[in-house]
PDB file of C-alpha atoms and ligand atoms in Angstrom:
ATOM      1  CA  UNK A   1     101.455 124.757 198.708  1.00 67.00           C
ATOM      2  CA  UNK A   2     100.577 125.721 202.449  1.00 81.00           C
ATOM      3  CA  UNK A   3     101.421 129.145 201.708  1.00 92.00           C
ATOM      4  CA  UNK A   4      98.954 129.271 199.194  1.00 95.00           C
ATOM      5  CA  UNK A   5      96.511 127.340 201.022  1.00 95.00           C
ATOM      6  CA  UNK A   6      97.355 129.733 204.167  1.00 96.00           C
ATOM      7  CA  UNK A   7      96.631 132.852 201.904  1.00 97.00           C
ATOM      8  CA  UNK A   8      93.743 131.372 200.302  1.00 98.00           C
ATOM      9  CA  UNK A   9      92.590 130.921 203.631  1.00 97.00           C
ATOM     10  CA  UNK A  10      92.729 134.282 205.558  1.00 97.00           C
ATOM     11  CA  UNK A  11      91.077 135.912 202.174  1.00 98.00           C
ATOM     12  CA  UNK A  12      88.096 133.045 203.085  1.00 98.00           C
ATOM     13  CA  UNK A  13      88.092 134.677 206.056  1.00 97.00           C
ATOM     14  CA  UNK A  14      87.800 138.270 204.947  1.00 97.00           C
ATOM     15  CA  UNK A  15      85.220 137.647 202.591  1.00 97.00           C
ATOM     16  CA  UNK A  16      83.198 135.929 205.085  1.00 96.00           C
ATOM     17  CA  UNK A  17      81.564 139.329 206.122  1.00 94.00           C
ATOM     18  CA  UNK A  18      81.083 140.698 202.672  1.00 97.00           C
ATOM     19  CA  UNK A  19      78.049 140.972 200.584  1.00 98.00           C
ATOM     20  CA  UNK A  20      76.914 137.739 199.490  1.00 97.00           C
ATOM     21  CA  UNK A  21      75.162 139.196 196.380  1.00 97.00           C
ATOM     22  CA  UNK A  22      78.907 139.499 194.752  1.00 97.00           C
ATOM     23  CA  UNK A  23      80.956 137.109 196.835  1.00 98.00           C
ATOM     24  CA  UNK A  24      80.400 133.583 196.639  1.00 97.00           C
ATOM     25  CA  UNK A  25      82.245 132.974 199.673  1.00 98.00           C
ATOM     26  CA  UNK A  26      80.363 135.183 201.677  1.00 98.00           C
ATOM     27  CA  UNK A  27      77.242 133.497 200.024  1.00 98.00           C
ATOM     28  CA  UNK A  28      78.591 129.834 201.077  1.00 98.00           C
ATOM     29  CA  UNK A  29      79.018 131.093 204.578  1.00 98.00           C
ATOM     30  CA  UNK A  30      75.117 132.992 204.571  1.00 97.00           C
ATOM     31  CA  UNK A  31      73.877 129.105 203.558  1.00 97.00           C
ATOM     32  CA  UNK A  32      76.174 127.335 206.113  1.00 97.00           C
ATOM     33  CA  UNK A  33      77.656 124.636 206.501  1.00 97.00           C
ATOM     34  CA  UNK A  34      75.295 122.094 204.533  1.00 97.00           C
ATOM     35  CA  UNK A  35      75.580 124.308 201.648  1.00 97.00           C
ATOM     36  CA  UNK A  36      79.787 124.001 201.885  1.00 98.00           C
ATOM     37  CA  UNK A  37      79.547 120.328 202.360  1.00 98.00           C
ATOM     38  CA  UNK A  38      77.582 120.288 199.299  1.00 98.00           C
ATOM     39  CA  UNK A  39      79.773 122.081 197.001  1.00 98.00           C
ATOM     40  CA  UNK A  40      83.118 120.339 198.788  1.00 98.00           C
ATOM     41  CA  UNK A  41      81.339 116.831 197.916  1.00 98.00           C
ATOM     42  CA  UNK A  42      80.703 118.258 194.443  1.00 98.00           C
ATOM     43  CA  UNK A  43      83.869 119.087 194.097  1.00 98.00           C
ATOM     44  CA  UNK A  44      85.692 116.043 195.027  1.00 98.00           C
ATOM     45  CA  UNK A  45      83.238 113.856 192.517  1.00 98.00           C
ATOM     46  CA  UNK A  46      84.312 116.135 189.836  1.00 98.00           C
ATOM     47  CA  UNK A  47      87.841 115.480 190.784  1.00 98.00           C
ATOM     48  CA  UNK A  48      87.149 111.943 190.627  1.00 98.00           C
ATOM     49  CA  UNK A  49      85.797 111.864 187.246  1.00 98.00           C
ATOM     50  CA  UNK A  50      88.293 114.321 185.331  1.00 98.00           C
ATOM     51  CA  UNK A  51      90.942 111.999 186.797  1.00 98.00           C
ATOM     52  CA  UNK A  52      89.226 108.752 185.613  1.00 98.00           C
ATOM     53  CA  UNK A  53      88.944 110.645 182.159  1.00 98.00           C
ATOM     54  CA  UNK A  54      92.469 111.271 181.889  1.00 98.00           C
ATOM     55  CA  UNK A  55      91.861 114.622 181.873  1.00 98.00           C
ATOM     56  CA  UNK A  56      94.904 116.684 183.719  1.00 98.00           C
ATOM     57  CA  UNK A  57      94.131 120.156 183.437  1.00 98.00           C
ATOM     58  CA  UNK A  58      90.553 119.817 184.387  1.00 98.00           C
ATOM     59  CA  UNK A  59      91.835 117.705 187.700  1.00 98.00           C
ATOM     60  CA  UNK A  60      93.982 120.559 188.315  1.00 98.00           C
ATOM     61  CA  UNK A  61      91.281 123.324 187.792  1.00 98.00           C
ATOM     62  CA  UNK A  62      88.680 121.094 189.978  1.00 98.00           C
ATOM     63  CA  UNK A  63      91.674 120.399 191.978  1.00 98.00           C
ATOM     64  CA  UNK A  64      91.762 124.439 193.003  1.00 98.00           C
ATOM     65  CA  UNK A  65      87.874 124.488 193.815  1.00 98.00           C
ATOM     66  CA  UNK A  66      88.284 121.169 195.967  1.00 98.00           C
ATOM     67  CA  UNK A  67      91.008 123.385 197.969  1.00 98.00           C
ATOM     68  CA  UNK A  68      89.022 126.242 197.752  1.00 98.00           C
ATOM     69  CA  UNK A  69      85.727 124.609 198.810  1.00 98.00           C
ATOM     70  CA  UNK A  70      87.501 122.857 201.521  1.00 98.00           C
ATOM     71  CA  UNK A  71      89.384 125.842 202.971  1.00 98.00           C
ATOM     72  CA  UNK A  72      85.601 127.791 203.318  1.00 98.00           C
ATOM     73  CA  UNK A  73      84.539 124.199 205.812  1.00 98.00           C
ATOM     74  CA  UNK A  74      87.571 124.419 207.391  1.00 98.00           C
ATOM     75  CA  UNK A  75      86.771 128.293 208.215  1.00 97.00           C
ATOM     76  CA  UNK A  76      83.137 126.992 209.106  1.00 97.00           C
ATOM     77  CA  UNK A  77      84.484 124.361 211.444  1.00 97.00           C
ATOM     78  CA  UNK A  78      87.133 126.635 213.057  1.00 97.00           C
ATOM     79  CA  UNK A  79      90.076 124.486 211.913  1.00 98.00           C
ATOM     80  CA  UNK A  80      93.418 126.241 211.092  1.00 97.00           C
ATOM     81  CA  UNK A  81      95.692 124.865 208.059  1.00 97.00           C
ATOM     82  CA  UNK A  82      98.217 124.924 210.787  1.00 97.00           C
ATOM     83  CA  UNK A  83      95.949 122.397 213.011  1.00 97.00           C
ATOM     84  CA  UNK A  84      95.832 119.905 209.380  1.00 96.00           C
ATOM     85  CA  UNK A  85     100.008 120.616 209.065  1.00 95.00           C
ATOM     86  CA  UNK A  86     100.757 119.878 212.781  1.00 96.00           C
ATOM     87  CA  UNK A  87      98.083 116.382 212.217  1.00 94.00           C
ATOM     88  CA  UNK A  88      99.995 115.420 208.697  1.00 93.00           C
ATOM     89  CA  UNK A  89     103.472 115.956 210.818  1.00 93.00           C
ATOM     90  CA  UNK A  90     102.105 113.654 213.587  1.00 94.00           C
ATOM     91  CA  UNK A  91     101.844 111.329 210.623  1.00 92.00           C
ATOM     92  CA  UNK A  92     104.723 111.888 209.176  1.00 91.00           C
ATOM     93  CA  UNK A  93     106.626 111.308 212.213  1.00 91.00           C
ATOM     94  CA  UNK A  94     104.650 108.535 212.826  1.00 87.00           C
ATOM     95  CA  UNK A  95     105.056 106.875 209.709  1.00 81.00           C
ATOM     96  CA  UNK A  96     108.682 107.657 209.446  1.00 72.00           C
ATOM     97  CA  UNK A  97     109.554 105.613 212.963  1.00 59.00           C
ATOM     98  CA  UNK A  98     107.303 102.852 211.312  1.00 52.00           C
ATOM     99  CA  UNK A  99     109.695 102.782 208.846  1.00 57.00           C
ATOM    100  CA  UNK A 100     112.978 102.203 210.845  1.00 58.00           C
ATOM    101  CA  UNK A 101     112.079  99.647 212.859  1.00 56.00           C
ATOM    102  CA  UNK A 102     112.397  95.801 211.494  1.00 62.00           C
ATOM    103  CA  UNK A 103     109.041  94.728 209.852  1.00 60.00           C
ATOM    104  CA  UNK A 104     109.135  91.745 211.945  1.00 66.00           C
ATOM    105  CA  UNK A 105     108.696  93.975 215.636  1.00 57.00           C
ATOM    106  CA  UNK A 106     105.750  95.683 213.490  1.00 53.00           C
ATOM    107  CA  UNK A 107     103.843  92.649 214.128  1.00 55.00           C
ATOM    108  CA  UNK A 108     101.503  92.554 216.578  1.00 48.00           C
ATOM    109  CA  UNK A 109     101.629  89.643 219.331  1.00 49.00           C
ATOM    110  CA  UNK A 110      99.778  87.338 218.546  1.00 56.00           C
ATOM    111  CA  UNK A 111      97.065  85.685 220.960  1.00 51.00           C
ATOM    112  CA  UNK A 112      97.944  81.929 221.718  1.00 51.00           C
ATOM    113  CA  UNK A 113      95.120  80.142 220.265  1.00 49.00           C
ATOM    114  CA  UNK A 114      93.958  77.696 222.436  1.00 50.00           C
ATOM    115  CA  UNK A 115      95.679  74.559 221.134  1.00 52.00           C
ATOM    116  CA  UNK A 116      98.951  76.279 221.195  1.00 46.00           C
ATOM    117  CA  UNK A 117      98.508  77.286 224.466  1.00 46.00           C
ATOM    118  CA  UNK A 118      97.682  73.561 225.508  1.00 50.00           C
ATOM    119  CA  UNK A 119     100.445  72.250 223.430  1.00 49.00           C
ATOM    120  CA  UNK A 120     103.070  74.117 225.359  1.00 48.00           C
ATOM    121  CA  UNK A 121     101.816  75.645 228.547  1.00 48.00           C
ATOM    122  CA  UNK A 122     104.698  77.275 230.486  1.00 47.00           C
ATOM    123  CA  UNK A 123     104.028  76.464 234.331  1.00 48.00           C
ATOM    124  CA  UNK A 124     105.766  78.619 236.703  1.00 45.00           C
ATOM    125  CA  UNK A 125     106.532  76.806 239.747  1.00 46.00           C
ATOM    126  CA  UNK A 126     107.088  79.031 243.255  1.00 47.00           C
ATOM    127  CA  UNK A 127     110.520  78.869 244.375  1.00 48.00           C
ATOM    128  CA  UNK A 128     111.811  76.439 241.421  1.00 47.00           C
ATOM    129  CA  UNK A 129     112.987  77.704 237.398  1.00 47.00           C
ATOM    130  CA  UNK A 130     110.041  77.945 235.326  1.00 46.00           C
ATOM    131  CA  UNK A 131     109.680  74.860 233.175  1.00 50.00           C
ATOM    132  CA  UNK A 132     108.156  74.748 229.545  1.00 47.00           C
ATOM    133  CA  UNK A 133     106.379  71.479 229.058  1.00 47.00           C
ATOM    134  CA  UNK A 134     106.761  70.276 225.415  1.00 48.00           C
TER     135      UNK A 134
HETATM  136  N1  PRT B 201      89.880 130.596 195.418  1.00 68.26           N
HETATM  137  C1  PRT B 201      88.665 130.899 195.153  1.00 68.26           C
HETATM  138  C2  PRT B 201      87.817 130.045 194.380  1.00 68.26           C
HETATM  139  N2  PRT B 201      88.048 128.838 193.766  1.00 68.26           N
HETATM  140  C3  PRT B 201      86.881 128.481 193.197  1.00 68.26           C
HETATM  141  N3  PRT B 201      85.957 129.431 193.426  1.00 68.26           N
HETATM  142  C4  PRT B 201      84.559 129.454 193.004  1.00 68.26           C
HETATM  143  O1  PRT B 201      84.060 128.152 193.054  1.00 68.26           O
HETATM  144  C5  PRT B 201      83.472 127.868 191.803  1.00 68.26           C
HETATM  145  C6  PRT B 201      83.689 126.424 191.507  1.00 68.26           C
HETATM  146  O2  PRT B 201      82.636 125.721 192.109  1.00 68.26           O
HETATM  147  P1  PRT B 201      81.473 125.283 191.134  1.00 68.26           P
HETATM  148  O3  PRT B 201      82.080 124.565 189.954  1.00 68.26           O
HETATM  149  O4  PRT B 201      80.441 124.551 191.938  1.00 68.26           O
HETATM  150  O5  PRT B 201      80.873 126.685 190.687  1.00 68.26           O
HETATM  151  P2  PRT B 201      79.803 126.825 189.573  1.00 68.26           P
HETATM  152  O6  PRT B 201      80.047 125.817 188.486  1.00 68.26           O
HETATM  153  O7  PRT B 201      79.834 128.259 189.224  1.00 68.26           O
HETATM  154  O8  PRT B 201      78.421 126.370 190.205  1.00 68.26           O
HETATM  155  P3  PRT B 201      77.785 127.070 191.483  1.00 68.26           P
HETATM  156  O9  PRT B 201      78.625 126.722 192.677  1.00 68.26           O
HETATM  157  O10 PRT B 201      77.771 128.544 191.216  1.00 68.26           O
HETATM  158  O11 PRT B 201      76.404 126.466 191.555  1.00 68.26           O
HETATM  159  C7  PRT B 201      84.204 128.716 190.779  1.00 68.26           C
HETATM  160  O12 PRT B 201      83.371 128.960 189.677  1.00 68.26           O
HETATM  161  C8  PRT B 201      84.532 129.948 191.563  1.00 68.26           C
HETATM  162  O13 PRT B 201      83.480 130.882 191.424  1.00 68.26           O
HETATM  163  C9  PRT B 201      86.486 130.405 194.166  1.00 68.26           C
HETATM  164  N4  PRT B 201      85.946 131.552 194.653  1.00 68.26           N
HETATM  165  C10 PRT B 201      86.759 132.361 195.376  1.00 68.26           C
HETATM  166  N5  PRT B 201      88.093 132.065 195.617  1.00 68.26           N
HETATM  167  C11 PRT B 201      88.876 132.976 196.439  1.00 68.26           C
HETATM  168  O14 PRT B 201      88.150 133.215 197.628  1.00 68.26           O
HETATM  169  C12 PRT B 201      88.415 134.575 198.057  1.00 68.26           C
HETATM  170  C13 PRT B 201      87.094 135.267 198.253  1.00 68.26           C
HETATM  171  O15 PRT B 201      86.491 135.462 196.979  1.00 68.26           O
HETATM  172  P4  PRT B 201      84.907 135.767 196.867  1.00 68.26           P
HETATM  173  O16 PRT B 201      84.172 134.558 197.356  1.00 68.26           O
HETATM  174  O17 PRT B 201      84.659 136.010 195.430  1.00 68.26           O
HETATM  175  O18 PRT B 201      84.633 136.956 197.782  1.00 68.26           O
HETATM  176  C14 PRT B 201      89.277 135.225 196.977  1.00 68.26           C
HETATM  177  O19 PRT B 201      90.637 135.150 197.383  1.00 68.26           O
HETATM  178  C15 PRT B 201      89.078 134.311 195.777  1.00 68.26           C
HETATM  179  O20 PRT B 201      90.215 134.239 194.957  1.00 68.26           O
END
């Protein structure tokens, strides 16, 4: 898919400069970025709702101008597909240490509330063993 996406991309970027009376993307770019937002937002609602129907090949057809609309922002906004793969690896590697350590250590500490902490304040004494109180 990130070939295709990487493809789709550089041909966003060649049509940037062309006539925007018979390319669309050049058109999006003459508008700016408003305009892209627009149609990306579009997109992604009609997405939504050809899912929610149940219809598949219209999420998959919407599904292409979501990518498509998206890839002409992310030429807009100077982002690479490379800088998105290199964030969703962060993630991934992220994610994937997440998942060998023990749930239990994924827990944050948790703050002593107060009437824990009075219950069993640990007083360190200079020069003698710490004691807990109970
Ligand atoms: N991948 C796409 C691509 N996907 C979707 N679209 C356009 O996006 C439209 C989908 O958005 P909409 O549903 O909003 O379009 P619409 O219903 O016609 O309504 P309007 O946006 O016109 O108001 C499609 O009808 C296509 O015209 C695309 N237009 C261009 N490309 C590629 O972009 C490159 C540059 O093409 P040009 O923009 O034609 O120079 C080429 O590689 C093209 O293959």
């Amino acid at each position: 898919m990130s070939d295709s996406l990487e493809r789709l991309y550089l041909a966003v970027l060649a049509a940037r400069d062309l006539d925007p009376a018979t390319s669309r993307t050049a058109r999006l770019f003459q508008r700016g970025p408003s305009q892209m937002a627009k149609k990306l937002a579009e997109e992604a609602i009609e997405v939504v709702i050809d899912a929610v129907n149940g219809d598949t090949e219209a999420v998959i057809r919407e599904s292409a101008d979501l990518l498509y609309n998206l890839t002409v922002l992310w030429a807009s906004a100077g982002v690479r597909p490379e800088d998105v793969w290199r964030e969703m690896t962060r993630r991934e590697e992220m994610l994937g240490i997440a998942e060998k350590l023990p749930k239990s250590s994924m827990k944050l500490p948790k703050v002593a509330s107060p009437s824990v902490a009075a219950r069993r304040p640990i007083v360190a004494i200079e020069g003698r063993v710490a004691r807990k109180r109970h």
